[in-house]
Coordinates of C-alpha atoms and ligand atoms in Angstrom, one line a residue:
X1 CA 16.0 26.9 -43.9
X2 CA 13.0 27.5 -46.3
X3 CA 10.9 23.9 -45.4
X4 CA 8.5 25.5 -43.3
X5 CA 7.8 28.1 -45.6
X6 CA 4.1 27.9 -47.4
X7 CA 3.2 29.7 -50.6
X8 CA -0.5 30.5 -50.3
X9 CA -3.0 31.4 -52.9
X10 CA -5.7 33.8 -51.7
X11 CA -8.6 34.0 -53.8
X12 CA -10.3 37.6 -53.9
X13 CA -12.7 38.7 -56.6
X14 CA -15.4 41.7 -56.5
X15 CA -18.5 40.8 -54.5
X16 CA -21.5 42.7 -54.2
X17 CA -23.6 41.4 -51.6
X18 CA -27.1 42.4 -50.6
X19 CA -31.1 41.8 -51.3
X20 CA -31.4 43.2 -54.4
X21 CA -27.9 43.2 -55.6
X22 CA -28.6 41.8 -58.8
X23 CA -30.2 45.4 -59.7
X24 CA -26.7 45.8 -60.0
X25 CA -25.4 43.2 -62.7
X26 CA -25.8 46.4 -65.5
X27 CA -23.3 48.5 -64.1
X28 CA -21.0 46.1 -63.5
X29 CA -21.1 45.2 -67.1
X30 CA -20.7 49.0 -68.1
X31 CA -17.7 48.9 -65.9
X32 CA -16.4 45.8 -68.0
X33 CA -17.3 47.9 -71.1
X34 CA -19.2 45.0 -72.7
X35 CA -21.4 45.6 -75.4
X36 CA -23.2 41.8 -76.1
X37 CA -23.8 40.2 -73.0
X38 CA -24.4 36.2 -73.3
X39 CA -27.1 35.3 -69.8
X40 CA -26.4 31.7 -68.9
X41 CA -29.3 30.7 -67.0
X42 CA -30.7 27.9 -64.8
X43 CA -34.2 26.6 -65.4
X44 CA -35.0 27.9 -62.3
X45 CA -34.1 31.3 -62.4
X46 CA -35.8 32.0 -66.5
X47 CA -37.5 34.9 -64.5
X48 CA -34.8 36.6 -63.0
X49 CA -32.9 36.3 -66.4
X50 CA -35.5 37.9 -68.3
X51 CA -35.4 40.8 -66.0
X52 CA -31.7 40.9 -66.2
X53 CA -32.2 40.9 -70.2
X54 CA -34.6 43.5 -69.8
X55 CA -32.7 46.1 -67.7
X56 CA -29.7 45.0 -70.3
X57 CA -31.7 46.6 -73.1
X58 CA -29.4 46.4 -76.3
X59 CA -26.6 45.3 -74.5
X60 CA -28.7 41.6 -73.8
X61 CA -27.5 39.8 -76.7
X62 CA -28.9 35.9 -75.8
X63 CA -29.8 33.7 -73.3
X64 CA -28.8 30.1 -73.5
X65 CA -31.2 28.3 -70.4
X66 CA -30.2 24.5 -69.8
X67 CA -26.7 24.4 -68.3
X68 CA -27.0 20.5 -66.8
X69 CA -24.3 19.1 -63.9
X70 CA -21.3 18.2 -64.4
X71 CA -20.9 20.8 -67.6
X72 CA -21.1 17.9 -70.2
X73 CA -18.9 19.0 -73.1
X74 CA -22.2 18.5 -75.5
X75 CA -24.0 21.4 -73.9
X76 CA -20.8 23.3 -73.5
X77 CA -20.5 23.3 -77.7
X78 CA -23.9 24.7 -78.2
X79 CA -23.7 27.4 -75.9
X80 CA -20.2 28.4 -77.6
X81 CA -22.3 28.1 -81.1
X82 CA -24.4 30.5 -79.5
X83 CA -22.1 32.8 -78.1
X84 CA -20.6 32.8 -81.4
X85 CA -23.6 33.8 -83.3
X86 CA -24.3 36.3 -81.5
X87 CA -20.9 37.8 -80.9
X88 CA -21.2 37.9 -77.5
X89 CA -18.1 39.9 -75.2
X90 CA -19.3 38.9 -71.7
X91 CA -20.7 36.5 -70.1
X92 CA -23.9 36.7 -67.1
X93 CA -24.4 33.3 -65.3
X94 CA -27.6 33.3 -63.3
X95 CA -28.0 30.0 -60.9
X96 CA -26.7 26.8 -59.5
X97 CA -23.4 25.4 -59.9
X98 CA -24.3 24.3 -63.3
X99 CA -25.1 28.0 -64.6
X100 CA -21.2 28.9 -62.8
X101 CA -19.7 25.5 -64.5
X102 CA -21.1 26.8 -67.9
X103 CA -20.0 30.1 -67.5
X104 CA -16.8 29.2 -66.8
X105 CA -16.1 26.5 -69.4
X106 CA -17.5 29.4 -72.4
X107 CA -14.6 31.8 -70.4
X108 CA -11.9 29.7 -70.4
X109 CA -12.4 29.1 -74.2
X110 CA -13.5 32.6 -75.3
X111 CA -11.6 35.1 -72.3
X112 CA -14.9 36.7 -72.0
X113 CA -15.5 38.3 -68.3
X114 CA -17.4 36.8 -66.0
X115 CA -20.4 38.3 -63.6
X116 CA -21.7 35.4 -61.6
X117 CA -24.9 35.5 -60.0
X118 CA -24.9 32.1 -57.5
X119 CA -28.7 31.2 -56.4
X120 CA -27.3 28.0 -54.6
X121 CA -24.8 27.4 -51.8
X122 CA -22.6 25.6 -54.0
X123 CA -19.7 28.2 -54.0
X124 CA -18.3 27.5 -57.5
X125 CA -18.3 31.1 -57.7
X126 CA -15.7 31.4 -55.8
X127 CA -13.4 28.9 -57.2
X128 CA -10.7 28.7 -60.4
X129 CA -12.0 25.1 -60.7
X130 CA -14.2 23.6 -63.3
X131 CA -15.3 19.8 -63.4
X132 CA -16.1 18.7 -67.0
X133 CA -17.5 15.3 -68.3
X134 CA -17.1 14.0 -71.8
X135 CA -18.1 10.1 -72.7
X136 CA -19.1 9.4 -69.1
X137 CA -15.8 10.5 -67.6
X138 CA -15.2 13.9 -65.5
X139 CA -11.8 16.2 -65.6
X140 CA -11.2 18.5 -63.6
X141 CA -8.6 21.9 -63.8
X142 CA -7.7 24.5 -61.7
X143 CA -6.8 28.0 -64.2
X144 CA -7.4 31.7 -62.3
X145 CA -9.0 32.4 -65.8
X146 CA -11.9 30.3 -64.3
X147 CA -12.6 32.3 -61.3
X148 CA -15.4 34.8 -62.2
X149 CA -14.2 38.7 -61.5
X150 CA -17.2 39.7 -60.2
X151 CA -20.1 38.1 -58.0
X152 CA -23.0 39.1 -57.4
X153 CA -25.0 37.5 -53.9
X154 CA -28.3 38.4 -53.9
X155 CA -30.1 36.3 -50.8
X156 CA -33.4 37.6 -52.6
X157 CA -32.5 34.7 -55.5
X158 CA -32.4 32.6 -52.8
X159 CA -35.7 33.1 -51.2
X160 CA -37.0 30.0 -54.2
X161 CA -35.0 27.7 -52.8
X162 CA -37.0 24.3 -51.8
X163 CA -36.3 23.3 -48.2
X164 CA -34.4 20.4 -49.0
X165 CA -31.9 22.2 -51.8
X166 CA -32.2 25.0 -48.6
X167 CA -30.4 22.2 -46.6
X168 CA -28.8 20.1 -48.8
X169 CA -26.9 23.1 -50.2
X170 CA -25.9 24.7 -47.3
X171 CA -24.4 21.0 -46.2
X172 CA -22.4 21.0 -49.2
X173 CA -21.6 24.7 -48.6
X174 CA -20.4 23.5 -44.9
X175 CA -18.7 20.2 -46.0
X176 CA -15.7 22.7 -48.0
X177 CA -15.5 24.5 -44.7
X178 CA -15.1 21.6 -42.4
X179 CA -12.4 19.9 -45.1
X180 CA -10.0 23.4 -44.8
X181 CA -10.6 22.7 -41.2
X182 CA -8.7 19.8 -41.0
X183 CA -6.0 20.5 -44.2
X184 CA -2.8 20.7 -42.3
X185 CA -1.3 23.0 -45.0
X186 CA -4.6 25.3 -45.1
X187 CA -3.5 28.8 -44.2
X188 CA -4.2 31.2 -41.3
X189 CA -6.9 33.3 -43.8
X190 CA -8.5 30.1 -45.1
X191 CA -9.0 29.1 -41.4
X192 CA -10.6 32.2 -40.6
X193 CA -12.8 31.9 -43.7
X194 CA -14.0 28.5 -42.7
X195 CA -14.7 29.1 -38.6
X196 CA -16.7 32.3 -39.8
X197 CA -18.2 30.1 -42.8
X198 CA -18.9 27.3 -40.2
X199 CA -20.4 29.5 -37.7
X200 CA -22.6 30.8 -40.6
X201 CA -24.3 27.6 -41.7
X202 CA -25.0 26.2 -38.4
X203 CA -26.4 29.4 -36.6
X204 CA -28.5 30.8 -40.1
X205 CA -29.8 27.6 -41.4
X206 CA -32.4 26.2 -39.0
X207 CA -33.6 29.7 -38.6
X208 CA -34.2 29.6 -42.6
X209 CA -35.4 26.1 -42.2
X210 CA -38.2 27.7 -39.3
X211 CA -38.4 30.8 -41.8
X212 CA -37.6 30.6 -45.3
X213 CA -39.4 33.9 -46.0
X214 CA -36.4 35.4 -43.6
X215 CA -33.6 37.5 -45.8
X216 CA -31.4 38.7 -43.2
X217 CA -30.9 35.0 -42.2
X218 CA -30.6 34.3 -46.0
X219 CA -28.4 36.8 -46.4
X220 CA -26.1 35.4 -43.4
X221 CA -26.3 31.8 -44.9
X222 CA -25.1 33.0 -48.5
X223 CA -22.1 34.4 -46.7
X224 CA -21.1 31.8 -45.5
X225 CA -21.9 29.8 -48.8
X226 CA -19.5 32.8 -50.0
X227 CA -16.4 32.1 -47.3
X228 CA -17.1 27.7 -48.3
X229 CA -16.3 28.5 -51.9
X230 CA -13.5 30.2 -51.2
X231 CA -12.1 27.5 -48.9
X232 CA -12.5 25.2 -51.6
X233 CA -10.4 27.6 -53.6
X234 CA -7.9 27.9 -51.1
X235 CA -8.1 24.5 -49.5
X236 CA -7.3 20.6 -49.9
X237 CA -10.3 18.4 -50.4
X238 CA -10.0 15.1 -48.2
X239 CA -12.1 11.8 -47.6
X240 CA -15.2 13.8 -47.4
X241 CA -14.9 15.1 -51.6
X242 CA -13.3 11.9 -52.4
X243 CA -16.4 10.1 -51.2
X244 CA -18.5 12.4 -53.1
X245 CA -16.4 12.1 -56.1
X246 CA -15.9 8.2 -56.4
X247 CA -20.3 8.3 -55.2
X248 CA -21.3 10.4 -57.1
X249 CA -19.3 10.0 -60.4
X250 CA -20.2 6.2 -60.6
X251 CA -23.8 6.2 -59.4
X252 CA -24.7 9.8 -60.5
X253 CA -26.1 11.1 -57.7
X254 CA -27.4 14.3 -56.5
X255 CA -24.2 16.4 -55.9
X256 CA -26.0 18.7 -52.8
X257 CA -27.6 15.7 -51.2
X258 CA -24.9 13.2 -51.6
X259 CA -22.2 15.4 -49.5
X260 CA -25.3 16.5 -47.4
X261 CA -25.5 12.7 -46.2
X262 CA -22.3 12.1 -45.7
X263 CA -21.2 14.9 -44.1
X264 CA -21.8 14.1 -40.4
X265 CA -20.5 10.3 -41.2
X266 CA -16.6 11.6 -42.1
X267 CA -16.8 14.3 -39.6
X268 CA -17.4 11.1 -37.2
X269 CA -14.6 9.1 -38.8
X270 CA -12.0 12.2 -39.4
X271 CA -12.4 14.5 -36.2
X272 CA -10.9 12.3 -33.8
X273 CA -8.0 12.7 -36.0
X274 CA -8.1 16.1 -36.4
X275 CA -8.2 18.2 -33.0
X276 CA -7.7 21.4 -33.5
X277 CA -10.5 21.5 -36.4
X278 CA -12.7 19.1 -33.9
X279 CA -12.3 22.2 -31.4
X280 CA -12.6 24.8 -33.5
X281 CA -16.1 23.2 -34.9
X282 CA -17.2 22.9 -31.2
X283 CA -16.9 26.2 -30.5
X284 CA -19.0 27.8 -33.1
X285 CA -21.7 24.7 -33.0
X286 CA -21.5 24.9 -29.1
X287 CA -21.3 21.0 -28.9
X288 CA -20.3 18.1 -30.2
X289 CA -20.3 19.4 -34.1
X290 CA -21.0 15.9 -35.5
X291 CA -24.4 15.8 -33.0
X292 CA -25.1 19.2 -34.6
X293 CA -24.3 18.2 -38.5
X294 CA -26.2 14.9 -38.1
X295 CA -29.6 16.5 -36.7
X296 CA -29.5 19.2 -39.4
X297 CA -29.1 16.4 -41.7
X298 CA -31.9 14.3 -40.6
X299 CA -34.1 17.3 -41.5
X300 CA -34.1 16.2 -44.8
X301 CA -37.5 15.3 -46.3
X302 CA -35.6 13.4 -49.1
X303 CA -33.2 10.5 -49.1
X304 CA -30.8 10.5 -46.1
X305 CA -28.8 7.5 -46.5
X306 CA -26.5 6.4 -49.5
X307 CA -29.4 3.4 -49.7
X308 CA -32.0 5.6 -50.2
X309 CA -29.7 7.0 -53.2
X310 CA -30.1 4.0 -54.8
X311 CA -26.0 2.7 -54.4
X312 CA -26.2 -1.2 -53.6
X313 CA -24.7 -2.6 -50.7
X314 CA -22.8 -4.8 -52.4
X315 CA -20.2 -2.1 -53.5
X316 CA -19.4 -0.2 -50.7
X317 CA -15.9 -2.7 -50.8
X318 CA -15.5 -1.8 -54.0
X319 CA -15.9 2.2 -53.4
X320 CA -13.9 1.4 -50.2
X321 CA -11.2 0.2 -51.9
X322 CA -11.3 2.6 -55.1
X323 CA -10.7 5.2 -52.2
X324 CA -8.0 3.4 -50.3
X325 CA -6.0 2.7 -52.9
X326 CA -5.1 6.4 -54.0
X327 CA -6.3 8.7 -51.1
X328 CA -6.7 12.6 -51.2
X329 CA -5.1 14.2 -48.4
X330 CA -6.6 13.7 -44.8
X331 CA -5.5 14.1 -41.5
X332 CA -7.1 10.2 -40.6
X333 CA -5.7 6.9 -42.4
X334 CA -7.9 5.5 -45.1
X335 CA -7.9 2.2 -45.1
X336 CA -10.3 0.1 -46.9
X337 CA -12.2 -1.1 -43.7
X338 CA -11.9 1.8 -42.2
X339 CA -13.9 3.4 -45.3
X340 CA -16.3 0.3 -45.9
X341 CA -17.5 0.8 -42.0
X342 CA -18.0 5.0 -42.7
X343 CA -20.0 4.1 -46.0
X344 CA -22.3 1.0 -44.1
X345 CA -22.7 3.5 -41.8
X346 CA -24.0 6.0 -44.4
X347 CA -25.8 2.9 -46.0
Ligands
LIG1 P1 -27.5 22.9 -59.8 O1 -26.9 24.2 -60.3 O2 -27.5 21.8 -60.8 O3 -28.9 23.3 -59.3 C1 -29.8 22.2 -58.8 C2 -31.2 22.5 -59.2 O4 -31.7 23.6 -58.4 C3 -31.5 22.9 -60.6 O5 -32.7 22.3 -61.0 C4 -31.7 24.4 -60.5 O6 -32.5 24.9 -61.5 C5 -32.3 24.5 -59.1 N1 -32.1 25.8 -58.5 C6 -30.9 26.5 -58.4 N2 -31.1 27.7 -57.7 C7 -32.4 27.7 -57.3 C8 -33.2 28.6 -56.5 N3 -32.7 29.7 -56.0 N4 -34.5 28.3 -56.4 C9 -35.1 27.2 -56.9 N5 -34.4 26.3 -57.6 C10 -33.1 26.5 -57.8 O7 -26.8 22.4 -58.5 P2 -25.8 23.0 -57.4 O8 -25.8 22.1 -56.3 O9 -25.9 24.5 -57.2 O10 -24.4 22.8 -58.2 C11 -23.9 21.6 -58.5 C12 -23.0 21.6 -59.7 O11 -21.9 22.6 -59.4 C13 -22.3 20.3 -59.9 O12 -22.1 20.1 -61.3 C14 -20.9 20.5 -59.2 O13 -19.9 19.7 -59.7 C15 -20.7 22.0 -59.5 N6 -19.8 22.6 -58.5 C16 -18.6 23.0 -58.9 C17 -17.7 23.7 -58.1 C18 -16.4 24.2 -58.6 O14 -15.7 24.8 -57.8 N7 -16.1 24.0 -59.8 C19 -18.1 23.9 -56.7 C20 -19.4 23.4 -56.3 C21 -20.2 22.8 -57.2

């Protein structure tokens, strides 16, 4: 008795969700009782951050504006220098998923609350995961001191989105959604998150591709940007993330675009292997999903293939067997020949 019983973790943190939700970040801080808020900004969203400091009056107490990817430990030490000059008790992160690694890595050192205010599909929000690099290598942990207590989605922050972070983003946002899918030990709720996710990025993103300007559409992709993060929280990663990892970690590539490009390729590879997820994805793309994952792909004005990203031919073996030789779980074999044919593929 006992072997088929399952211990799942359920991520659920306050979410505020709406065009102009981030009117809201104040009293959310009032209800956290903080006095010194520290805004940890991207580059791209300096405006919105000022307004935020603004509307935070005396309670602003700094803005630190260059997170960078992979939350190098460098730039983590100077925002904690900050932080500590300025005695901050909370902590505001306004951006990407390099504002939310930021944030998090100050939290986990400090305790200070987080809000987080995501402007991308990357769904770090949602997850008590933070990748770190020092010297070149990147760690990752999993604490539920990482997860930020509130978020805040705001599709009006996401109205600046170029077209091709629009759909390289909302790829990545997919790709965490289509890995629960095929997790064997994923649980009934992360299911649901990822068919409703799932259903969300292929039904709102080519009417925000056709209509950027469109919130309501916006607003129906963040959710499902929203549901992806938590799968990722709740979920095991497979080929797809260890693709991206091994990729991207040794070449340094764009994190959206890289898993954006690859996406369709391990669906291909994987699916076969995977049924119920394979059926489950038809319904809500009303097809063959791979068909429908590889034409929203192609929309991309940038590089589509892991060529175009600049990784040489001559190490897909080498990636191939890196993979092989210590797999993550997925529901299809990986052998090296296997993964060399998916990455020529990709190539
Ligand atoms: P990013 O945060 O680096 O942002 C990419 C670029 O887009 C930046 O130049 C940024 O300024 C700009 N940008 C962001 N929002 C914009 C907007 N609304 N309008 C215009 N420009 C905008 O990239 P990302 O893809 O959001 O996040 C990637 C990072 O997040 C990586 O470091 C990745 O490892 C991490 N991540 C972590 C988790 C986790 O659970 N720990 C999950 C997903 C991603």
């Amino acid at each position: 008795m006992g072997t088929d019983i399952r211990v799942h973790q359920v991520y659920a943190g306050r979410v505020l969700h709406g065009p102009g939700a981030r009117t809201l970040v104040p009293d959310e801080i009032e209800r956290l009782g903080s006095q010194r808020v520290l805004v940890v900004a991207s580059p791209s969203s300096a405006r919105t951050a000022q307004e935020l400091a603004v509307a935070l009056g005396e309670r602003h107490a700094a803005t630190f504006g260059h997170p960078a990817q992979h939350t190098p430990v460098e730039v983590t030490a100077e925002a904690l220098d900050l932080a500590g000059q300025v005695r901050a008790d909370a902590l505001v992160a306004i951006g990407g998923g390099s504002a939310i690694g930021l944030s998090k890595a100050l939290a986990i050192r400090t305790g200070m609350p987080q809000v987080a205010v995501p402007t991308t599909y990357a769904g770090s929000e949602a997850t008590p995961v933070l990748g770190e690099t020092a010297d070149g290598v990147k760690t990752t942990r999993r604490d539920p001191a990482l997860a930020p207590g509130t978020v805040v989605y705001d599709p009006e922050l996401t109205l600046s989105m170029p077209r091709g972070l629009t759909l390289t983003s909302a790829l990545n946002a997919l790709a965490h959604a289509v890995e629960a899918l095929w997790d064997t030990e994923a649980s009934a709720a992360t299911r649901a998150y990822a068919v409703e996710s799932a259903d969300g990025v292929l039904s709102a993103l080519p009417v925000v591709l056709d209509h950027p300007a469109d919130v309501v559409a916006r607003g129906r992709l963040q959710e499902a940007a929203w549901l992806a993060g938590a799968c990722l929280a709740q979920a095991r990663m497979g080929l797809h993330h260890q693709l991206a990892h091994v990729l991207g970690g040794t070449y340094g590539l764009p994190h959206a675009e890289l898993h954006a490009l690859l996406l369709a390729h391990v669906m291909r590879f994987n699916l076969v292997a995977a049924p119920d997820a394979a059926a489950r994805l038809a319904r809500v793309a009303y097809g063959d999903p791979v068909l429908a994952v590889s034409a929203l792909a192609a929309r991309h004005d940038g590089p589509t293939t892991l060529g175009a990203l600049g990784v040489p031919r001559t190490a897909l073996r080498e990636v191939a067997e890196r993979v092989a030789s210590d797999p993550y779980p997925n529901p299809r074999p990986v052998t090296v020949d296997a993964v060399e044919k998916l990455l020529l593929a990709a190539w």
